[in-house]
Coordinates of C-alpha atoms in Angstrom, one line a residue:
M1 CA -104.9 10.7 49.5
L2 CA -108.4 9.3 49.0
M3 CA -107.4 5.8 50.1
R4 CA -106.7 7.0 53.7
W5 CA -110.0 8.8 54.3
C6 CA -112.1 5.9 52.7
G7 CA -110.8 3.7 55.5
V8 CA -109.3 1.3 53.0
S9 CA -107.1 -1.3 54.6
S10 CA -103.3 -1.1 54.5
Q11 CA -103.3 -4.3 52.3
S12 CA -105.4 -2.5 49.7
R13 CA -103.1 0.5 49.8
M14 CA -100.2 -1.9 49.2
N15 CA -102.0 -3.5 46.3
C16 CA -102.3 0.0 44.7
L17 CA -98.7 0.6 45.2
K18 CA -97.9 -2.7 43.5
G19 CA -99.9 -1.7 40.4
T20 CA -103.3 -3.2 41.3
S21 CA -105.9 -0.5 41.0
M22 CA -108.7 0.0 43.5
K23 CA -112.3 -0.2 42.1
L24 CA -114.0 3.1 43.1
V25 CA -117.7 3.5 42.4
I26 CA -118.8 7.1 42.5
T27 CA -122.5 7.8 42.6
G28 CA -123.7 11.3 41.9
A29 CA -120.6 11.7 39.8
S30 CA -122.1 14.5 37.8
G31 CA -122.7 16.7 40.8
F32 CA -120.4 19.4 42.1
V33 CA -118.3 17.3 44.5
G34 CA -118.2 14.3 42.1
T35 CA -117.0 16.5 39.2
Q36 CA -114.3 18.1 41.3
L37 CA -113.2 14.6 42.5
L38 CA -113.2 13.2 39.0
T39 CA -110.9 15.9 37.7
Q40 CA -108.3 14.7 40.3
L41 CA -108.8 10.9 39.9
K42 CA -109.6 10.4 36.2
D43 CA -105.9 10.0 35.1
D44 CA -104.7 8.2 38.3
A45 CA -103.9 4.5 37.4
N46 CA -104.4 3.6 41.1
Y47 CA -108.2 3.8 40.6
D48 CA -110.5 1.8 38.4
L49 CA -113.5 4.2 38.3
L50 CA -117.1 3.4 37.7
L51 CA -119.2 6.6 37.5
V52 CA -122.9 6.3 38.3
T53 CA -125.4 9.0 37.4
R54 CA -129.0 9.6 36.4
N55 CA -127.9 11.0 33.0
P56 CA -125.1 8.7 31.6
T57 CA -125.1 10.4 28.2
A58 CA -124.2 13.8 29.6
L59 CA -121.5 12.4 32.0
R60 CA -119.9 10.4 29.1
R61 CA -119.6 13.7 27.2
R62 CA -117.8 15.3 30.1
F63 CA -115.6 12.3 30.9
P64 CA -115.4 10.2 27.6
D65 CA -112.6 7.9 28.8
Q66 CA -114.4 6.7 31.9
V67 CA -116.9 3.9 32.5
V68 CA -120.3 5.4 33.1
C69 CA -123.6 3.7 34.0
S70 CA -127.1 4.6 35.2
Y71 CA -128.5 3.5 38.5
E72 CA -130.8 1.2 36.6
N73 CA -127.8 -0.7 35.2
L74 CA -125.6 -0.6 38.4
S75 CA -126.5 -4.2 39.4
A76 CA -125.2 -5.5 36.1
Q77 CA -121.7 -4.1 36.8
N78 CA -118.9 -5.9 38.6
L79 CA -119.0 -4.4 42.1
A80 CA -116.9 -7.1 43.9
N81 CA -114.4 -5.6 46.3
S82 CA -115.3 -2.1 45.3
V83 CA -115.4 1.0 47.4
F84 CA -118.5 3.1 47.0
L85 CA -118.4 6.8 47.4
H86 CA -122.0 7.9 47.5
L87 CA -122.4 11.6 46.6
A88 CA -125.9 11.5 45.1
V89 CA -128.3 13.9 46.9
L90 CA -131.1 16.4 46.2
N91 CA -129.5 19.5 47.6
N92 CA -131.4 21.9 49.8
N93 CA -131.0 24.7 47.2
Q94 CA -133.2 22.7 44.7
N95 CA -137.0 22.7 44.5
G96 CA -138.7 19.6 45.7
S97 CA -141.3 18.4 48.1
D98 CA -140.5 16.6 51.4
A99 CA -141.4 13.3 49.7
E100 CA -139.0 14.0 46.8
F101 CA -136.2 14.9 49.3
A102 CA -136.9 11.7 51.2
A103 CA -137.0 9.6 48.0
V104 CA -133.6 10.8 46.8
N105 CA -131.7 11.4 50.1
V106 CA -133.1 8.4 52.1
S107 CA -134.7 5.8 49.9
H108 CA -132.2 6.1 47.1
L109 CA -129.4 5.9 49.6
L110 CA -130.8 2.7 51.1
E111 CA -131.4 1.1 47.6
T112 CA -127.8 2.0 46.6
T113 CA -126.4 0.4 49.8
S114 CA -128.4 -2.7 49.1
L115 CA -127.0 -2.9 45.5
A116 CA -123.5 -2.4 46.8
R117 CA -123.9 -5.1 49.4
A118 CA -125.4 -7.6 47.0
G119 CA -122.6 -6.9 44.5
G120 CA -119.9 -7.6 47.0
A121 CA -118.7 -4.1 47.7
R122 CA -116.1 -3.9 50.4
K123 CA -116.8 -0.4 51.7
F124 CA -119.6 2.2 51.4
V125 CA -119.0 5.8 52.2
N126 CA -121.9 8.2 52.2
L127 CA -120.8 11.8 51.9
C128 CA -123.3 14.6 52.3
S129 CA -123.5 18.1 53.5
T130 CA -125.8 21.1 53.6
H131 CA -125.6 23.4 50.7
A132 CA -124.3 26.8 51.7
L133 CA -126.8 29.4 50.5
E134 CA -125.5 32.6 52.0
P135 CA -121.9 34.0 52.2
M136 CA -120.3 33.9 55.7
L137 CA -120.8 37.1 57.6

């Protein structure tokens, strides 16, 4: 269950069990991991989802019943007591200069953590991995 690995307190888990949903902000929601996660969580009443992406129009088409915003509009959202799951990355299988990788994978991460902190987020989880390019031998 997502609430356990996010490190959410037992009080928050109890609130979910009592019918109070947990605000979960997912950045990079249109990526591979985000899309897989959304198919599991989109109908779960225990989560109040806010999906953050560079292309809100495309993500709204895929998940029309969810609240979607761009990074530019993130600070206008109610982020108080939310849990951020930061999935936004520029994967190593994509073209880009070292500066572009640093901008997305470092600078953008730091900007997003600052927005989360300023908005009163409770937790921030940065999830990243190396993209597998070759099959296991």
